[in-house]
Amino acid sequence: NPHIIHLYGVSFDPREGVSVVMELGVRSLHSELNEIWAERREISPARRVAYMGFAYGIDHAHRNGIVHRDIKPENSIVFINSR
């Protein structure tokens, strides 16, 4: 699904812990929204589409039995015209 970040691999080392290799995102939804609110500006159409992608990705995951147990803006990566 294009609205879910790509996971390339996971490894575990007893000394280092868990390592996750995943696609690099642009920034968190939290930082995006804080910037928009601080500047009191309107959300651009491109950003609205990107934010809707977040909702579509969550919907897709839920329909496939995957539940993210900590959904919040800080854990949401935004891609704007970068894929």
Coordinates of N, CA, C and O in Angstrom, one line a residue:
N1 N 0.8 -1.2 0.0 CA 0.0 0.0 0.0 C 0.9 1.2 0.0 O 1.8 1.3 0.8
P2 N 0.6 2.2 -0.8 CA 1.5 3.4 -0.9 C 1.4 4.3 0.3 O 2.2 5.2 0.5
H3 N 0.4 4.1 1.2 CA 0.2 4.9 2.3 C 0.8 4.3 3.6 O 0.6 4.8 4.7
I4 N 1.6 3.2 3.5 CA 2.2 2.6 4.6 C 3.7 2.6 4.4 O 4.2 2.2 3.3
I5 N 4.5 3.0 5.3 CA 5.9 3.1 5.2 C 6.5 1.7 4.9 O 6.0 0.7 5.5
H6 N 7.5 1.6 4.1 CA 8.0 0.3 3.7 C 9.1 -0.1 4.8 O 9.9 0.6 5.2
L7 N 8.9 -1.4 5.2 CA 9.8 -2.0 6.2 C 10.7 -2.9 5.4 O 10.2 -3.8 4.8
Y8 N 12.0 -2.7 5.5 CA 13.0 -3.5 4.8 C 13.6 -4.7 5.6 O 14.0 -5.7 5.0
G9 N 13.6 -4.5 6.9 CA 14.2 -5.6 7.7 C 14.2 -5.3 9.2 O 14.1 -4.1 9.6
V10 N 14.3 -6.3 10.0 CA 14.4 -6.2 11.4 C 15.4 -7.2 11.9 O 15.4 -8.3 11.4
S11 N 16.2 -6.8 12.8 CA 17.2 -7.7 13.4 C 17.3 -7.5 14.9 O 16.9 -6.5 15.4
F12 N 17.8 -8.5 15.6 CA 17.9 -8.4 17.0 C 19.3 -8.9 17.4 O 19.8 -9.9 17.0
D13 N 19.9 -8.1 18.3 CA 21.2 -8.4 18.8 C 21.1 -8.3 20.4 O 20.6 -7.3 20.9
P14 N 21.5 -9.3 21.1 CA 21.3 -9.3 22.6 C 21.9 -8.1 23.3 O 21.4 -7.6 24.3
R15 N 23.0 -7.6 22.7 CA 23.7 -6.4 23.3 C 23.1 -5.1 22.8 O 23.1 -4.1 23.6
E16 N 22.7 -5.1 21.5 CA 22.3 -3.8 20.9 C 20.8 -3.6 20.9 O 20.3 -2.5 20.8
G17 N 20.0 -4.7 21.0 CA 18.6 -4.6 21.0 C 18.1 -4.8 19.6 O 18.7 -5.4 18.7
V18 N 16.9 -4.2 19.3 CA 16.2 -4.4 18.0 C 16.7 -3.3 17.1 O 16.7 -2.1 17.5
S19 N 16.9 -3.6 15.8 CA 17.2 -2.7 14.8 C 16.2 -2.8 13.7 O 15.8 -3.9 13.3
V20 N 15.6 -1.7 13.2 CA 14.6 -1.7 12.2 C 15.1 -0.9 11.0 O 15.6 0.3 11.2
V21 N 15.1 -1.4 9.8 CA 15.5 -0.7 8.6 C 14.2 -0.4 7.8 O 13.5 -1.3 7.4
M22 N 13.9 0.9 7.7 CA 12.7 1.2 7.0 C 12.9 2.5 6.1 O 13.9 3.1 6.2
E23 N 11.9 2.7 5.3 CA 12.0 3.8 4.4 C 12.1 5.2 5.2 O 11.6 5.3 6.2
L24 N 12.9 6.1 4.6 CA 13.1 7.4 5.2 C 11.9 8.3 4.9 O 11.6 8.5 3.7
G25 N 11.3 8.8 5.9 CA 10.2 9.8 5.7 C 10.7 11.2 5.7 O 11.8 11.5 6.0
V26 N 9.8 12.1 5.3 CA 10.1 13.5 5.3 C 10.1 14.1 6.6 O 11.1 14.7 7.0
R27 N 9.0 14.0 7.4 CA 8.9 14.5 8.7 C 7.7 14.0 9.4 O 6.9 13.4 8.7
S28 N 7.5 14.2 10.7 CA 6.4 13.7 11.3 C 5.1 14.6 11.1 O 5.3 15.8 10.9
L29 N 4.0 14.0 11.2 CA 2.7 14.7 11.0 C 2.6 15.8 12.2 O 2.2 16.9 12.0
H30 N 3.2 15.4 13.3 CA 3.2 16.3 14.5 C 3.9 17.6 14.2 O 3.4 18.7 14.4
S31 N 5.1 17.5 13.6 CA 5.9 18.7 13.3 C 5.2 19.5 12.2 O 5.2 20.7 12.2
E32 N 4.6 18.8 11.2 CA 3.9 19.5 10.1 C 2.8 20.3 10.7 O 2.6 21.5 10.4
L33 N 1.9 19.7 11.5 CA 0.8 20.4 12.0 C 1.1 21.5 13.0 O 0.5 22.6 13.0
N34 N 2.2 21.3 13.8 CA 2.6 22.4 14.7 C 3.1 23.6 13.9 O 2.8 24.7 14.3
E35 N 3.8 23.4 12.8 CA 4.3 24.5 12.0 C 3.1 25.2 11.4 O 3.0 26.5 11.4
I36 N 2.1 24.5 10.8 CA 0.9 25.1 10.2 C 0.2 25.9 11.2 O -0.2 27.1 11.0
W37 N -0.1 25.3 12.4 CA -0.8 26.0 13.5 C -0.1 27.3 14.0 O -0.7 28.3 14.2
A38 N 1.2 27.1 14.1 CA 2.0 28.3 14.7 C 2.0 29.4 13.7 O 2.0 30.6 14.1
E39 N 2.0 29.1 12.4 CA 2.0 30.2 11.4 C 0.6 30.6 11.0 O 0.4 31.5 10.2
R40 N -0.4 30.0 11.6 CA -1.8 30.3 11.3 C -2.2 30.3 9.9 O -2.8 31.2 9.4
R41 N -1.6 29.3 9.1 CA -1.9 29.3 7.7 C -2.8 28.1 7.4 O -3.0 27.2 8.1
E42 N -3.4 28.2 6.2 CA -4.2 27.1 5.7 C -3.4 25.9 5.2 O -2.3 26.1 4.8
I43 N -4.0 24.8 5.3 CA -3.4 23.6 4.8 C -3.5 23.5 3.3 O -4.6 23.6 2.8
S44 N -2.4 23.3 2.6 CA -2.4 23.3 1.2 C -3.1 22.0 0.7 O -3.1 21.0 1.4
P45 N -3.6 22.1 -0.5 CA -4.2 20.9 -1.1 C -3.3 19.7 -1.2 O -3.7 18.5 -0.9
A46 N -2.0 19.9 -1.5 CA -1.0 18.8 -1.5 C -0.9 18.2 -0.1 O -0.8 16.9 0.0
R47 N -0.8 19.0 0.9 CA -0.7 18.5 2.2 C -2.0 17.7 2.7 O -1.9 16.7 3.4
R48 N -3.1 18.2 2.3 CA -4.4 17.6 2.6 C -4.4 16.2 2.0 O -4.8 15.2 2.7
V49 N -3.9 16.0 0.8 CA -3.9 14.7 0.2 C -2.9 13.8 1.0 O -3.2 12.6 1.2
A50 N -1.7 14.4 1.4 CA -0.8 13.6 2.1 C -1.4 13.1 3.5 O -1.2 12.0 3.9
Y51 N -2.1 14.0 4.1 CA -2.7 13.7 5.4 C -3.8 12.6 5.3 O -3.9 11.8 6.1
M52 N -4.5 12.7 4.2 CA -5.5 11.7 3.9 C -4.9 10.3 3.7 O -5.5 9.3 4.0
G53 N -3.7 10.4 3.1 CA -3.0 9.1 2.9 C -2.7 8.4 4.2 O -2.7 7.2 4.3
F54 N -2.5 9.2 5.3 CA -2.3 8.6 6.6 C -3.6 7.8 7.0 O -3.5 6.7 7.4
A55 N -4.7 8.4 6.8 CA -6.0 7.8 7.2 C -6.2 6.5 6.3 O -6.6 5.5 6.8
Y56 N -5.9 6.6 5.0 CA -6.0 5.4 4.1 C -5.1 4.3 4.6 O -5.5 3.1 4.5
G57 N -3.9 4.7 5.0 CA -2.9 3.6 5.4 C -3.4 2.9 6.6 O -3.3 1.7 6.7
I58 N -3.9 3.7 7.6 CA -4.4 3.1 8.8 C -5.6 2.2 8.5 O -5.7 1.0 9.0
D59 N -6.5 2.6 7.6 CA -7.7 1.8 7.2 C -7.2 0.5 6.6 O -7.7 -0.5 6.9
H60 N -6.3 0.6 5.7 CA -5.7 -0.6 5.0 C -5.2 -1.6 6.0 O -5.4 -2.8 5.9
A61 N -4.4 -1.1 6.9 CA -3.8 -1.9 7.9 C -4.9 -2.6 8.7 O -4.8 -3.9 9.0
H62 N -5.8 -1.9 9.2 CA -6.9 -2.5 10.0 C -7.7 -3.5 9.3 O -8.0 -4.5 9.8
R63 N -8.0 -3.2 8.0 CA -8.7 -4.2 7.2 C -7.9 -5.5 7.0 O -8.5 -6.5 6.6
N64 N -6.6 -5.4 7.2 CA -5.8 -6.6 7.0 C -5.3 -7.2 8.3 O -4.3 -7.9 8.4
G65 N -6.0 -6.8 9.4 CA -5.7 -7.4 10.7 C -4.5 -6.8 11.4 O -4.0 -7.4 12.4
I66 N -3.9 -5.7 11.0 CA -2.8 -5.1 11.6 C -3.2 -3.9 12.4 O -3.9 -3.0 11.9
V67 N -2.9 -3.9 13.7 CA -3.3 -2.8 14.6 C -2.0 -2.1 15.2 O -1.2 -2.8 15.7
H68 N -1.9 -0.8 14.9 CA -0.8 0.0 15.5 C -1.3 0.4 16.9 O -2.4 1.1 17.0
R69 N -0.6 0.1 17.9 CA -1.1 0.4 19.2 C -0.7 1.7 19.8 O -1.0 2.0 20.9
D70 N -0.1 2.6 19.0 CA 0.3 3.9 19.5 C 0.2 4.9 18.3 O 1.2 5.6 18.0
I71 N -1.0 5.0 17.8 CA -1.2 6.0 16.7 C -1.3 7.4 17.3 O -2.1 7.7 18.2
K72 N -0.4 8.3 16.8 CA -0.4 9.7 17.2 C 0.4 10.4 16.2 O 1.2 9.8 15.4
P73 N 0.2 11.7 16.1 CA 1.0 12.5 15.1 C 2.5 12.3 15.1 O 3.2 12.3 14.1
E74 N 3.1 12.2 16.3 CA 4.5 12.0 16.5 C 5.0 10.7 15.8 O 6.2 10.6 15.4
N75 N 4.1 9.7 15.7 CA 4.5 8.4 15.1 C 4.0 8.3 13.6 O 4.0 7.2 13.1
S76 N 3.7 9.4 13.0 CA 3.1 9.4 11.7 C 4.1 10.2 10.8 O 4.4 11.3 11.0
I77 N 4.5 9.5 9.7 CA 5.5 10.1 8.8 C 4.7 10.7 7.6 O 3.8 10.0 7.1
V78 N 5.1 11.8 7.2 CA 4.5 12.5 6.0 C 5.4 12.5 4.8 O 6.6 12.9 4.9
F79 N 4.9 12.1 3.7 CA 5.6 12.1 2.4 C 4.8 13.1 1.5 O 3.6 12.8 1.3
I80 N 5.4 14.1 1.1 CA 4.7 15.1 0.2 C 5.4 15.1 -1.1 O 6.6 15.6 -1.2
N81 N 4.8 14.5 -2.2 CA 5.4 14.5 -3.5 C 6.8 13.9 -3.5 O 7.6 14.3 -4.3
S82 N 7.1 13.0 -2.7 CA 8.4 12.4 -2.6 C 8.4 10.9 -3.0 O 9.5 10.3 -3.0
R83 N 7.3 10.3 -3.3 CA 7.3 8.9 -3.6 C 7.0 8.7 -5.1 O 6.2 9.3 -5.7

